[in-house]
Amino acid sequence: MEIIVADTADHLDALAADRVADYIRAHPGRLLCLAAGQTPLGMMRVLLDRHRRGEIDLGAMRYAGLDDWLGLGYADAGSCAQFLRDNFYHPAGMPADRFRLFDGLTEAPEAECREMEAWIAAHGGLGLSVLGIGLNGHVGFNEPEHLVRHGPSRGCLVVDLDETTRRVSQKYFAKPLPVARGLTIGFAELAASDRILLLAGGAAKADIARRAFAENATPAVPASLLRTHPRFTVLLDPAAAAGWHGPSNTV
Ligand code: F6R
């Protein structure tokens, strides 16, 4: 595991964009899996700027959305589908046949999972996965309770959301909206990515980042299980590293 502490939050965005750009140049055509949420937004803006300046070609890649709330679709503010389309795919001018997102409005969630699995398989498996970390240590919607009970899931799955995720979800919605289940790429599928970049920024993430990357690995903190991945990089801003991590290192 490589842990890098950026100088500032903006520096984290730039370093994350550098890593993604390097991957795009080295592996054009591979599948990039992107989390939604507050964490990767700055990185996406940097990538879009570089794309517009012709420094990278985001269109060279294929994309898979990491997860979404079951019951919410593109029209719903706070859905991952809306976030990714409005903040990344549309501004990048990405043709629709280059990316696949979970359809949270599906009436057949299991079939939706099989379709995402087929998309991933058809493009050679996940190349680079860019993840955030939830306050409970989840990656995607691979929730602690699920990992503890069932272990890492292959393929994609429908998950019952933990209490923490249901509570935190409200920060994404304009008005209170109960969410109970999610669609996600499973932990084992993510762990099979060629390369994984996990970003964490802000003081609110310091405690869970310490538990995930400085204490014993445990399914109760799903992100901690990524530490055995051979090409796993954690990028932190100073606030997320505060109190537990010194200079950047590789362990
Ligand atoms: C979102 C996702 C989640 C988030 C995590 C952190 O697609 O997969 O695992 O990455 O909950 O969310 P933010 O970045 O909003 O703090």
CSV table of C-alpha atoms and ligand atoms in Angstrom, one decimal:
chain,number,residue,atom,x,y,z
A,1,MET,CA,0.0,0.0,0.0
A,2,GLU,CA,1.2,3.4,-0.9
A,3,ILE,CA,0.0,6.3,1.2
A,4,ILE,CA,0.4,9.8,-0.1
A,5,VAL,CA,-0.4,12.9,1.9
A,6,ALA,CA,-1.0,15.9,-0.4
A,7,ASP,CA,0.0,19.4,0.7
A,8,THR,CA,-3.6,20.8,0.4
A,9,ALA,CA,-7.0,19.6,-0.7
A,10,ASP,CA,-6.4,21.2,-4.2
A,11,HIS,CA,-3.1,19.3,-4.3
A,12,LEU,CA,-4.9,16.1,-3.6
A,13,ASP,CA,-7.2,16.8,-6.6
A,14,ALA,CA,-4.2,17.4,-8.9
A,15,LEU,CA,-2.3,14.3,-7.7
A,16,ALA,CA,-5.4,12.2,-8.2
A,17,ALA,CA,-5.8,13.6,-11.7
A,18,ASP,CA,-2.1,12.9,-12.4
A,19,ARG,CA,-2.6,9.2,-11.5
A,20,VAL,CA,-5.7,8.9,-13.6
A,21,ALA,CA,-4.0,10.6,-16.5
A,22,ASP,CA,-1.0,8.4,-16.3
A,23,TYR,CA,-3.3,5.3,-16.3
A,24,ILE,CA,-5.2,6.6,-19.3
A,25,ARG,CA,-1.9,7.2,-21.3
A,26,ALA,CA,-0.6,3.8,-20.3
A,27,HIS,CA,-3.8,1.7,-20.7
A,28,PRO,CA,-6.0,3.4,-23.3
A,29,GLY,CA,-9.3,1.5,-23.8
A,30,ARG,CA,-9.4,0.0,-20.4
A,31,LEU,CA,-12.2,0.4,-17.9
A,32,LEU,CA,-12.2,3.2,-15.4
A,33,CYS,CA,-14.5,2.7,-12.4
A,34,LEU,CA,-15.5,6.0,-10.8
A,35,ALA,CA,-17.2,6.7,-7.4
A,36,ALA,CA,-19.6,9.5,-7.2
A,37,GLY,CA,-19.8,11.8,-4.1
A,38,GLN,CA,-18.0,14.8,-2.8
A,39,THR,CA,-14.5,13.3,-2.7
A,40,PRO,CA,-13.7,12.9,-6.5
A,41,LEU,CA,-15.4,16.1,-7.6
A,42,GLY,CA,-12.2,18.2,-7.6
A,43,MET,CA,-10.2,15.5,-9.4
A,44,MET,CA,-13.0,15.4,-12.0
A,45,ARG,CA,-12.7,19.1,-12.6
A,46,VAL,CA,-9.0,18.9,-13.0
A,47,LEU,CA,-9.4,16.0,-15.5
A,48,LEU,CA,-12.0,17.9,-17.5
A,49,ASP,CA,-9.7,20.9,-17.7
A,50,ARG,CA,-6.9,18.8,-19.0
A,51,HIS,CA,-9.2,17.0,-21.4
A,52,ARG,CA,-10.4,20.4,-22.8
A,53,ARG,CA,-6.8,21.5,-23.2
A,54,GLY,CA,-6.1,18.3,-25.2
A,55,GLU,CA,-3.6,17.0,-22.6
A,56,ILE,CA,-5.5,13.8,-22.1
A,57,ASP,CA,-8.2,12.0,-23.9
A,58,LEU,CA,-10.9,10.9,-21.5
A,59,GLY,CA,-12.8,9.4,-24.5
A,60,ALA,CA,-10.0,6.8,-24.9
A,61,MET,CA,-11.4,4.9,-21.9
A,62,ARG,CA,-14.6,3.0,-21.1
A,63,TYR,CA,-16.3,3.7,-17.7
A,64,ALA,CA,-18.3,1.9,-15.1
A,65,GLY,CA,-20.3,3.6,-12.4
A,66,LEU,CA,-19.4,2.2,-9.0
A,67,ASP,CA,-22.8,2.2,-7.3
A,68,ASP,CA,-26.2,3.9,-6.9
A,69,TRP,CA,-29.2,4.2,-4.6
A,70,LEU,CA,-31.9,1.7,-5.4
A,71,GLY,CA,-35.1,3.7,-6.2
A,72,LEU,CA,-33.3,6.8,-7.6
A,73,GLY,CA,-32.6,7.5,-11.2
A,74,TYR,CA,-30.9,10.2,-13.3
A,75,ALA,CA,-33.7,12.7,-12.7
A,76,ASP,CA,-33.2,12.5,-8.9
A,77,ALA,CA,-30.7,15.0,-7.5
A,78,GLY,CA,-28.4,13.0,-5.3
A,79,SER,CA,-28.3,9.9,-7.5
A,80,CYS,CA,-24.9,8.7,-8.5
A,81,ALA,CA,-26.1,8.6,-12.1
A,82,GLN,CA,-26.9,12.3,-12.0
A,83,PHE,CA,-23.7,13.2,-10.3
A,84,LEU,CA,-21.5,11.3,-12.7
A,85,ARG,CA,-23.4,12.4,-15.9
A,86,ASP,CA,-23.6,16.1,-14.9
A,87,ASN,CA,-20.1,16.4,-13.4
A,88,PHE,CA,-18.1,14.2,-15.7
A,89,TYR,CA,-19.6,12.4,-18.7
A,90,HIS,CA,-21.7,15.2,-20.1
A,91,PRO,CA,-19.0,17.9,-19.7
A,92,ALA,CA,-16.5,15.5,-21.2
A,93,GLY,CA,-18.8,15.1,-24.2
A,94,MET,CA,-18.6,11.3,-23.6
A,95,PRO,CA,-20.6,9.2,-26.1
A,96,ALA,CA,-23.3,7.1,-24.3
A,97,ASP,CA,-21.7,3.9,-25.5
A,98,ARG,CA,-18.5,4.6,-23.5
A,99,PHE,CA,-20.0,4.4,-20.0
A,100,ARG,CA,-22.4,2.3,-18.0
A,101,LEU,CA,-24.2,3.4,-14.9
A,102,PHE,CA,-26.4,1.4,-12.6
A,103,ASP,CA,-30.1,2.1,-13.2
A,104,GLY,CA,-31.4,2.7,-9.7
A,105,LEU,CA,-35.0,2.8,-11.0
A,106,THR,CA,-34.8,-0.8,-12.3
A,107,GLU,CA,-37.6,-3.1,-11.3
A,108,ALA,CA,-35.2,-6.1,-11.8
A,109,PRO,CA,-32.1,-5.2,-9.6
A,110,GLU,CA,-30.6,-8.7,-10.0
A,111,ALA,CA,-30.7,-8.4,-13.8
A,112,GLU,CA,-29.3,-4.9,-13.5
A,113,CYS,CA,-26.3,-6.4,-11.6
A,114,ARG,CA,-25.8,-9.1,-14.3
A,115,GLU,CA,-25.8,-6.4,-17.0
A,116,MET,CA,-23.1,-4.4,-15.2
A,117,GLU,CA,-21.1,-7.6,-14.7
A,118,ALA,CA,-21.4,-8.3,-18.5
A,119,TRP,CA,-20.2,-4.7,-19.2
A,120,ILE,CA,-17.2,-5.2,-17.0
A,121,ALA,CA,-16.4,-8.6,-18.5
A,122,ALA,CA,-16.8,-7.3,-22.0
A,123,HIS,CA,-14.2,-4.7,-21.4
A,124,GLY,CA,-11.5,-6.9,-19.8
A,125,GLY,CA,-12.4,-6.4,-16.1
A,126,LEU,CA,-11.8,-3.2,-14.1
A,127,GLY,CA,-8.7,-1.3,-15.0
A,128,LEU,CA,-8.4,1.6,-12.6
A,129,SER,CA,-10.9,2.1,-9.8
A,130,VAL,CA,-11.1,5.5,-8.2
A,131,LEU,CA,-12.8,5.2,-4.8
A,132,GLY,CA,-13.9,7.2,-1.8
A,133,ILE,CA,-14.4,5.9,1.7
A,134,GLY,CA,-17.6,6.2,3.7
A,135,LEU,CA,-17.6,7.2,7.4
A,136,ASN,CA,-18.2,3.5,8.2
A,137,GLY,CA,-15.3,2.4,6.0
A,138,HIS,CA,-17.4,1.3,3.0
A,139,VAL,CA,-16.1,1.4,-0.5
A,140,GLY,CA,-18.9,1.6,-3.1
A,141,PHE,CA,-21.8,0.3,-1.1
A,142,ASN,CA,-19.8,-2.7,0.2
A,143,GLU,CA,-21.0,-2.2,3.7
A,144,PRO,CA,-19.4,-3.4,6.9
A,145,GLU,CA,-22.4,-5.5,7.9
A,146,HIS,CA,-22.5,-7.2,4.5
A,147,LEU,CA,-18.7,-7.9,4.5
A,148,VAL,CA,-18.8,-9.3,8.1
A,149,ARG,CA,-21.7,-11.6,7.3
A,150,HIS,CA,-21.0,-12.7,3.7
A,151,GLY,CA,-17.4,-11.8,3.0
A,152,PRO,CA,-16.3,-10.1,-0.2
A,153,SER,CA,-18.8,-10.5,-3.0
A,154,ARG,CA,-17.9,-11.3,-6.6
A,155,GLY,CA,-19.7,-9.5,-9.4
A,156,CYS,CA,-22.3,-6.9,-8.5
A,157,LEU,CA,-25.0,-7.0,-5.9
A,158,VAL,CA,-28.0,-5.5,-4.2
A,159,VAL,CA,-27.1,-4.5,-0.6
A,160,ASP,CA,-29.0,-3.4,2.5
A,161,LEU,CA,-27.4,-0.1,3.4
A,162,ASP,CA,-26.0,0.3,6.9
A,163,GLU,CA,-27.5,2.8,9.3
A,164,THR,CA,-24.5,5.1,8.9
A,165,THR,CA,-24.8,5.1,5.1
A,166,ARG,CA,-28.6,5.8,5.3
A,167,ARG,CA,-28.0,8.7,7.6
A,168,VAL,CA,-25.0,10.2,5.6
A,169,SER,CA,-27.0,9.8,2.4
A,170,GLN,CA,-29.1,12.7,3.3
A,171,LYS,CA,-26.3,15.1,2.6
A,172,TYR,CA,-26.7,14.4,-1.1
A,173,PHE,CA,-30.5,15.1,-1.2
A,174,ALA,CA,-32.3,18.4,-1.3
A,175,LYS,CA,-35.1,17.1,0.9
A,176,PRO,CA,-35.2,14.1,3.2
A,177,LEU,CA,-35.4,10.9,1.1
A,178,PRO,CA,-35.3,7.5,2.7
A,179,VAL,CA,-32.9,5.1,1.0
A,180,ALA,CA,-32.6,1.5,2.2
A,181,ARG,CA,-30.8,-0.5,-0.5
A,182,GLY,CA,-28.1,0.1,-3.1
A,183,LEU,CA,-26.6,-1.4,-6.2
A,184,THR,CA,-22.9,-1.8,-6.1
A,185,ILE,CA,-19.9,-3.4,-7.8
A,186,GLY,CA,-18.9,-6.1,-5.2
A,187,PHE,CA,-15.8,-6.0,-3.1
A,188,ALA,CA,-14.1,-8.9,-4.7
A,189,GLU,CA,-14.7,-7.4,-8.2
A,190,LEU,CA,-13.2,-4.1,-7.1
A,191,ALA,CA,-10.3,-5.9,-5.4
A,192,ALA,CA,-9.6,-7.5,-8.8
A,193,SER,CA,-9.0,-4.1,-10.4
A,194,ASP,CA,-5.7,-3.7,-12.1
A,195,ARG,CA,-5.0,-0.6,-9.9
A,196,ILE,CA,-6.9,1.1,-7.1
A,197,LEU,CA,-6.8,4.7,-6.0
A,198,LEU,CA,-8.7,5.7,-2.9
A,199,LEU,CA,-9.1,9.3,-2.0
A,200,ALA,CA,-10.0,10.8,1.4
A,201,GLY,CA,-10.3,14.5,2.2
A,202,GLY,CA,-11.5,16.5,5.2
A,203,ALA,CA,-11.3,16.2,8.9
A,204,ALA,CA,-14.4,14.0,9.0
A,205,LYS,CA,-12.5,11.2,7.3
A,206,ALA,CA,-9.5,11.3,9.6
A,207,ASP,CA,-10.9,8.7,12.1
A,208,ILE,CA,-12.0,6.2,9.5
A,209,ALA,CA,-8.9,6.6,7.4
A,210,ARG,CA,-6.8,5.8,10.5
A,211,ARG,CA,-8.9,2.8,11.3
A,212,ALA,CA,-8.7,1.6,7.6
A,213,PHE,CA,-5.0,2.2,7.0
A,214,ALA,CA,-3.2,2.3,10.3
A,215,GLU,CA,-5.0,-0.4,12.3
A,216,ASN,CA,-5.6,-4.1,11.7
A,217,ALA,CA,-7.4,-5.0,8.5
A,218,THR,CA,-11.0,-6.2,9.2
A,219,PRO,CA,-14.2,-6.7,7.2
A,220,ALA,CA,-15.8,-4.4,9.8
A,221,VAL,CA,-13.8,-1.6,7.9
A,222,PRO,CA,-14.1,-2.8,4.3
A,223,ALA,CA,-11.5,-0.4,2.9
A,224,SER,CA,-8.9,-1.9,5.1
A,225,LEU,CA,-9.1,-5.1,3.1
A,226,LEU,CA,-7.8,-3.4,0.1
A,227,ARG,CA,-4.3,-3.1,1.7
A,228,THR,CA,-3.2,-6.4,0.3
A,229,HIS,CA,-3.8,-5.3,-3.3
A,230,PRO,CA,-0.4,-5.0,-5.1
A,231,ARG,CA,-1.2,-1.6,-6.7
A,232,PHE,CA,-3.2,0.2,-4.1
A,233,THR,CA,-2.7,3.9,-3.5
A,234,VAL,CA,-4.3,6.0,-0.8
A,235,LEU,CA,-4.3,9.7,-1.3
A,236,LEU,CA,-5.1,11.9,1.7
A,237,ASP,CA,-5.3,15.6,2.2
A,238,PRO,CA,-3.7,17.0,5.4
A,239,ALA,CA,-7.0,17.1,7.3
A,240,ALA,CA,-7.8,13.4,6.6
A,241,ALA,CA,-4.2,12.4,7.7
A,242,ALA,CA,-4.2,14.7,10.7
A,243,GLY,CA,-3.3,13.0,14.0
A,244,TRP,CA,-2.4,9.6,12.5
A,245,HIS,CA,-0.2,9.9,9.5
A,246,GLY,CA,3.2,11.6,8.9
A,247,PRO,CA,4.9,12.1,5.6
A,248,SER,CA,3.9,10.0,2.5
A,249,ASN,CA,5.2,6.5,2.4
A,250,THR,CA,4.8,3.0,0.9
A,251,VAL,CA,4.1,0.1,3.3
B,1,F6R,C1,-20.2,6.8,-4.0
B,1,F6R,C2,-19.5,5.8,-3.2
B,1,F6R,C3,-19.3,5.9,-1.8
B,1,F6R,C4,-18.5,7.2,-1.5
B,1,F6R,C5,-18.3,7.4,0.0
B,1,F6R,C6,-17.7,8.7,0.3
B,1,F6R,O1,-20.3,6.4,-5.4
B,1,F6R,O2,-19.3,4.7,-3.8
B,1,F6R,O3,-18.6,4.8,-1.3
B,1,F6R,O4,-17.3,7.2,-2.2
B,1,F6R,O5,-19.5,7.2,0.7
B,1,F6R,O6,-18.6,9.7,0.0
B,1,F6R,P1,-18.2,11.3,-0.1
B,1,F6R,O7,-17.1,11.3,-1.2
B,1,F6R,O8,-19.4,12.0,-0.5
B,1,F6R,O9,-17.7,11.6,1.2
